[in-house]
Tab-separated table of C-alpha atoms in Angstrom:
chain	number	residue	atom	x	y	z
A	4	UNK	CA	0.000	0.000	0.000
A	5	UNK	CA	2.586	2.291	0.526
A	6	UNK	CA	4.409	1.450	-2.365
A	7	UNK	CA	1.509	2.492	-4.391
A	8	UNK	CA	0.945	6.095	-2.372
A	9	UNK	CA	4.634	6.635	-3.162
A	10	UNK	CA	3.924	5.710	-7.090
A	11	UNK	CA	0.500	7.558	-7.583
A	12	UNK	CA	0.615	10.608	-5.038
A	13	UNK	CA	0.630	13.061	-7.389
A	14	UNK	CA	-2.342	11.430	-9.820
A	15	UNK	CA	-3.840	11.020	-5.990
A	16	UNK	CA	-3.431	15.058	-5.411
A	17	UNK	CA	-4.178	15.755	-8.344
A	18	UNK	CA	-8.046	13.651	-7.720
A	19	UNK	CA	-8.393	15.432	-4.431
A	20	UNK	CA	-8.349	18.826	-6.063
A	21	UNK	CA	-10.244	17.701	-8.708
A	22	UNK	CA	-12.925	17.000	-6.392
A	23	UNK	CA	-12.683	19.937	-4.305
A	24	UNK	CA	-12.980	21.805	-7.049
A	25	UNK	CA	-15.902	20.105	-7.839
A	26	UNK	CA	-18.056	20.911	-4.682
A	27	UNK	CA	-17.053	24.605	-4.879
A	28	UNK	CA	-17.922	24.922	-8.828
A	29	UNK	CA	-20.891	23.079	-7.218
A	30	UNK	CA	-22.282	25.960	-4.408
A	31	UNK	CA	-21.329	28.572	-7.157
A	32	UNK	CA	-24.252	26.988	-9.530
A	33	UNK	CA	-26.308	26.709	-6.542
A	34	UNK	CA	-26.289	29.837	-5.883
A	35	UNK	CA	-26.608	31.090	-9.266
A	36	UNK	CA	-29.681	29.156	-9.008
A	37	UNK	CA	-31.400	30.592	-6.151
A	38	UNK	CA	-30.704	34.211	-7.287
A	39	UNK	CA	-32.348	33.581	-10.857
A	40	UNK	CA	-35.392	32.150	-8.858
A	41	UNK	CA	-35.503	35.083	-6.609
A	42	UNK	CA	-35.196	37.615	-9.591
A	43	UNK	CA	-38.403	37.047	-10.841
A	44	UNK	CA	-40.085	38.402	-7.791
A	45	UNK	CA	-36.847	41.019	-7.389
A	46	UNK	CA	-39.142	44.343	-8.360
A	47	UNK	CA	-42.379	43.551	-6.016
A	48	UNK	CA	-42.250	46.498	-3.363
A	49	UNK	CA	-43.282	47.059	0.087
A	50	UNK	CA	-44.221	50.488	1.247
A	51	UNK	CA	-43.601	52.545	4.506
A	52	UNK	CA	-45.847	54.967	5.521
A	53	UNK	CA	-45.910	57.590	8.406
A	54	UNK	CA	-49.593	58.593	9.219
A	55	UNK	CA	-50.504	57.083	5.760
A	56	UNK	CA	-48.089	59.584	3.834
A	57	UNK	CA	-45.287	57.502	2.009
A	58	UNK	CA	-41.833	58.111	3.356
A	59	UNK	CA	-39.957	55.145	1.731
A	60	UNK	CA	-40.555	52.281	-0.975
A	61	UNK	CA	-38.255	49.115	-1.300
A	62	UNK	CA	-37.965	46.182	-4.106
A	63	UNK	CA	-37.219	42.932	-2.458
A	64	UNK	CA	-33.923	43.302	-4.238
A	65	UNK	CA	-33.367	46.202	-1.888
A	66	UNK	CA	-34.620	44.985	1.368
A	67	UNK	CA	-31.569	41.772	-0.107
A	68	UNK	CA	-29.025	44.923	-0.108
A	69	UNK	CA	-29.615	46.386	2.498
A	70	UNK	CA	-29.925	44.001	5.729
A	71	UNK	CA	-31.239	40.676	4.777
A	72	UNK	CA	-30.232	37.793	6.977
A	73	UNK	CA	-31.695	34.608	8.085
A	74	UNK	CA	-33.397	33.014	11.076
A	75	UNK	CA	-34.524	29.112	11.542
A	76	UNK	CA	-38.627	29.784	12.310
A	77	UNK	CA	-40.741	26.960	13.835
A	78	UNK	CA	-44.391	26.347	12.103
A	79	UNK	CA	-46.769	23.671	12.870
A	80	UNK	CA	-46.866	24.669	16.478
A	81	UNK	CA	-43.423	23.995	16.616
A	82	UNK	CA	-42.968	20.659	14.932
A	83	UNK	CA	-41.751	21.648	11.931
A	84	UNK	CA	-38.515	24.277	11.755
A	85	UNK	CA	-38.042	26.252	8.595
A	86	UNK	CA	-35.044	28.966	7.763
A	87	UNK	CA	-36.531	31.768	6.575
A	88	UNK	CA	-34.524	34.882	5.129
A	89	UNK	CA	-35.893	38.342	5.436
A	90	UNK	CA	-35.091	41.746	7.193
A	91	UNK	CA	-36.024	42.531	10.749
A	92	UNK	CA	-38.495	45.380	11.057
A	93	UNK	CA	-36.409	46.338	13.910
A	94	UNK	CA	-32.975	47.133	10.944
A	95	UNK	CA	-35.365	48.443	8.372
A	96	UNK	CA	-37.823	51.167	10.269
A	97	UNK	CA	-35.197	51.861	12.891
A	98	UNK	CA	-33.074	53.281	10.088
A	99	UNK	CA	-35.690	55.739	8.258
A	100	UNK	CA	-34.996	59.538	9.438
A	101	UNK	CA	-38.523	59.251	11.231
A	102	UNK	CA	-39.247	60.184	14.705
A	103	UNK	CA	-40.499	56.752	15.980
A	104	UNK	CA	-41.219	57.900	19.846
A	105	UNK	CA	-44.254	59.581	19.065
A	106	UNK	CA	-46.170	56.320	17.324
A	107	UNK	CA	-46.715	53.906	19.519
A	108	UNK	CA	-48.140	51.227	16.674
A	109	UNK	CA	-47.176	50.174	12.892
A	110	UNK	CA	-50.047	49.039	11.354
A	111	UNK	CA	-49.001	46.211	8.482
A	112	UNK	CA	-51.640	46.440	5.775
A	113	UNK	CA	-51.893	42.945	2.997
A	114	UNK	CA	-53.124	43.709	-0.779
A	115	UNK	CA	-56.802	42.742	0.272
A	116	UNK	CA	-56.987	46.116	2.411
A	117	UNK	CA	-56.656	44.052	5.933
A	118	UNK	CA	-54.709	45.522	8.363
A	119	UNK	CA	-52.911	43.817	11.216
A	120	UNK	CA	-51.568	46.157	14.476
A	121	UNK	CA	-47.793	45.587	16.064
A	122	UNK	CA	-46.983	47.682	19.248
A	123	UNK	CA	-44.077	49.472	18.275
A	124	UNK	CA	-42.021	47.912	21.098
A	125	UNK	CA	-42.538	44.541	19.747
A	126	UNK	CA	-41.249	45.509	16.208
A	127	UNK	CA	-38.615	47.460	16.894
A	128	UNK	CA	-37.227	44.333	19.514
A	129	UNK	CA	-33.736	43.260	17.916
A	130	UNK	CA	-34.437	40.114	15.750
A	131	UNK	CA	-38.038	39.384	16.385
A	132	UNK	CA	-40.203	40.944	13.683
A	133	UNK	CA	-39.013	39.642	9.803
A	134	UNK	CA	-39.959	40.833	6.958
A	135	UNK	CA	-39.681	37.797	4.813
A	136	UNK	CA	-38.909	36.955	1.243
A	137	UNK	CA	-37.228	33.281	1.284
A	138	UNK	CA	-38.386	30.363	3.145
A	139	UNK	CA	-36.341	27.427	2.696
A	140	UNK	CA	-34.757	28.849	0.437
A	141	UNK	CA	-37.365	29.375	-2.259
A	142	UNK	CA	-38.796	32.778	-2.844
A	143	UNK	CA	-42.114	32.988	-0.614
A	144	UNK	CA	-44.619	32.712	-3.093
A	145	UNK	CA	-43.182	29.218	-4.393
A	146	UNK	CA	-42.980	28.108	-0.857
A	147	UNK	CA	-46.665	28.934	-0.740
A	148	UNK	CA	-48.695	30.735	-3.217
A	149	UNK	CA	-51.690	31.845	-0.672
A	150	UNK	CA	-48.543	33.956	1.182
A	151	UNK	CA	-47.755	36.395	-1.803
A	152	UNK	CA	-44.243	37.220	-1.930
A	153	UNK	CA	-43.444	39.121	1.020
A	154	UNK	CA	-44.552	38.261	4.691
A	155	UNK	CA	-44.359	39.500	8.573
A	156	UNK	CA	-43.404	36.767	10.672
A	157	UNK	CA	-42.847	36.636	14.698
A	158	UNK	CA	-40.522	34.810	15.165
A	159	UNK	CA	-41.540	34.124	18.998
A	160	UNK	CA	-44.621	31.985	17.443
A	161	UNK	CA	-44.792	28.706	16.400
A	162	UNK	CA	-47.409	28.597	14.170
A	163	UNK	CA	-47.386	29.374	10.522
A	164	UNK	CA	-51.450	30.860	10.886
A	165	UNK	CA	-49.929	33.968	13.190
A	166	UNK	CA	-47.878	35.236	9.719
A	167	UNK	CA	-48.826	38.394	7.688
A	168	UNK	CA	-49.441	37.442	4.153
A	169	UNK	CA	-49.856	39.154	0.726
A	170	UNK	CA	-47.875	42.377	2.599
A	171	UNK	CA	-48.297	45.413	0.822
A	172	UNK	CA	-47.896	48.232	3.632
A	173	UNK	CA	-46.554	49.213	6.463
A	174	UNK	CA	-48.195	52.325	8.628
A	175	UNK	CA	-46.271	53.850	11.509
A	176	UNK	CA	-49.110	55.349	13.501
């Protein structure tokens, strides 16, 4: 055995590169993937309103940009954990030049007109509110289609029927 590392190590390295190679070629593609599923979806916008005037619009490209990380999420009252990637609301209303102690709510409004009430204090705690636009990684609306492509998720529940779907709007009031 030895003789035969001495006589093919270098046809051995050269196997081992060839391979590692391989995998990394293989994440690149991945990758590549995932962002040509996501770009279909890349111009749907979510608006932020201050007493229902608009102060800021973002694509989901942007909200990607800007802060988007990821969180594992349990849903069927905690059975089932999912990673979901997203921005808090914490990272993406803290940062607007708007005076936030004065409104003590942000209302988050769907595309059917329904509106849905967060104390301020809950969204703006680090890491708990996401706006979402990947779960597992697929874009939202492959994941499921009744969910539209953005949605507000707490990520202190453990139930899938608490999310905000089909968001539109969100109203700091």
């Amino acid at each position: 055995m030895n003789r035969f590392l001495r006589k093919n190590k270098y046809n051995l390295f050269l196997l081992v590169a060839f391979i590692v190679v391989l995998i990394i070629i293989g994440f690149f593609i991945k990758a590549k993937i995932d962002d040509i599923n996501m770009a279909k979806y890349d111009n749907n916008i979510i608006i932020i309103k201050g007493n229902g005037d608009e102060i800021k619009s973002f694509s989901i490209r942007e909200l990607k940009k800007r802060a988007g990380s990821s969180k594992e999420v349990y849903i069927n009252n905690g059975l089932e954990k999912v990673k979901v990637e997203g921005v808090s609301l914490e990272k993406l209303v803290g940062n607007l030049d708007y005076n936030l102690r004065e409104r003590p709510v942000i209302s988050i409004e769907d595309t059917d007109g329904n509106s849905n009430r967060f104390p301020m204090s809950v969204a703006l705690e680090v890491d708990r509110v996401y706006l979402v636009y990947r779960i597992d990684g697929e874009p939202v609306i492959e994941y499921n289609p009744s969910y539209g492509s953005l949605v507000v998720i707490d990520t202190t529940t453990k139930s899938a029927n608490s999310w905000i779907t089909n968001v539109k709007t969100l109203n700091i009031q």
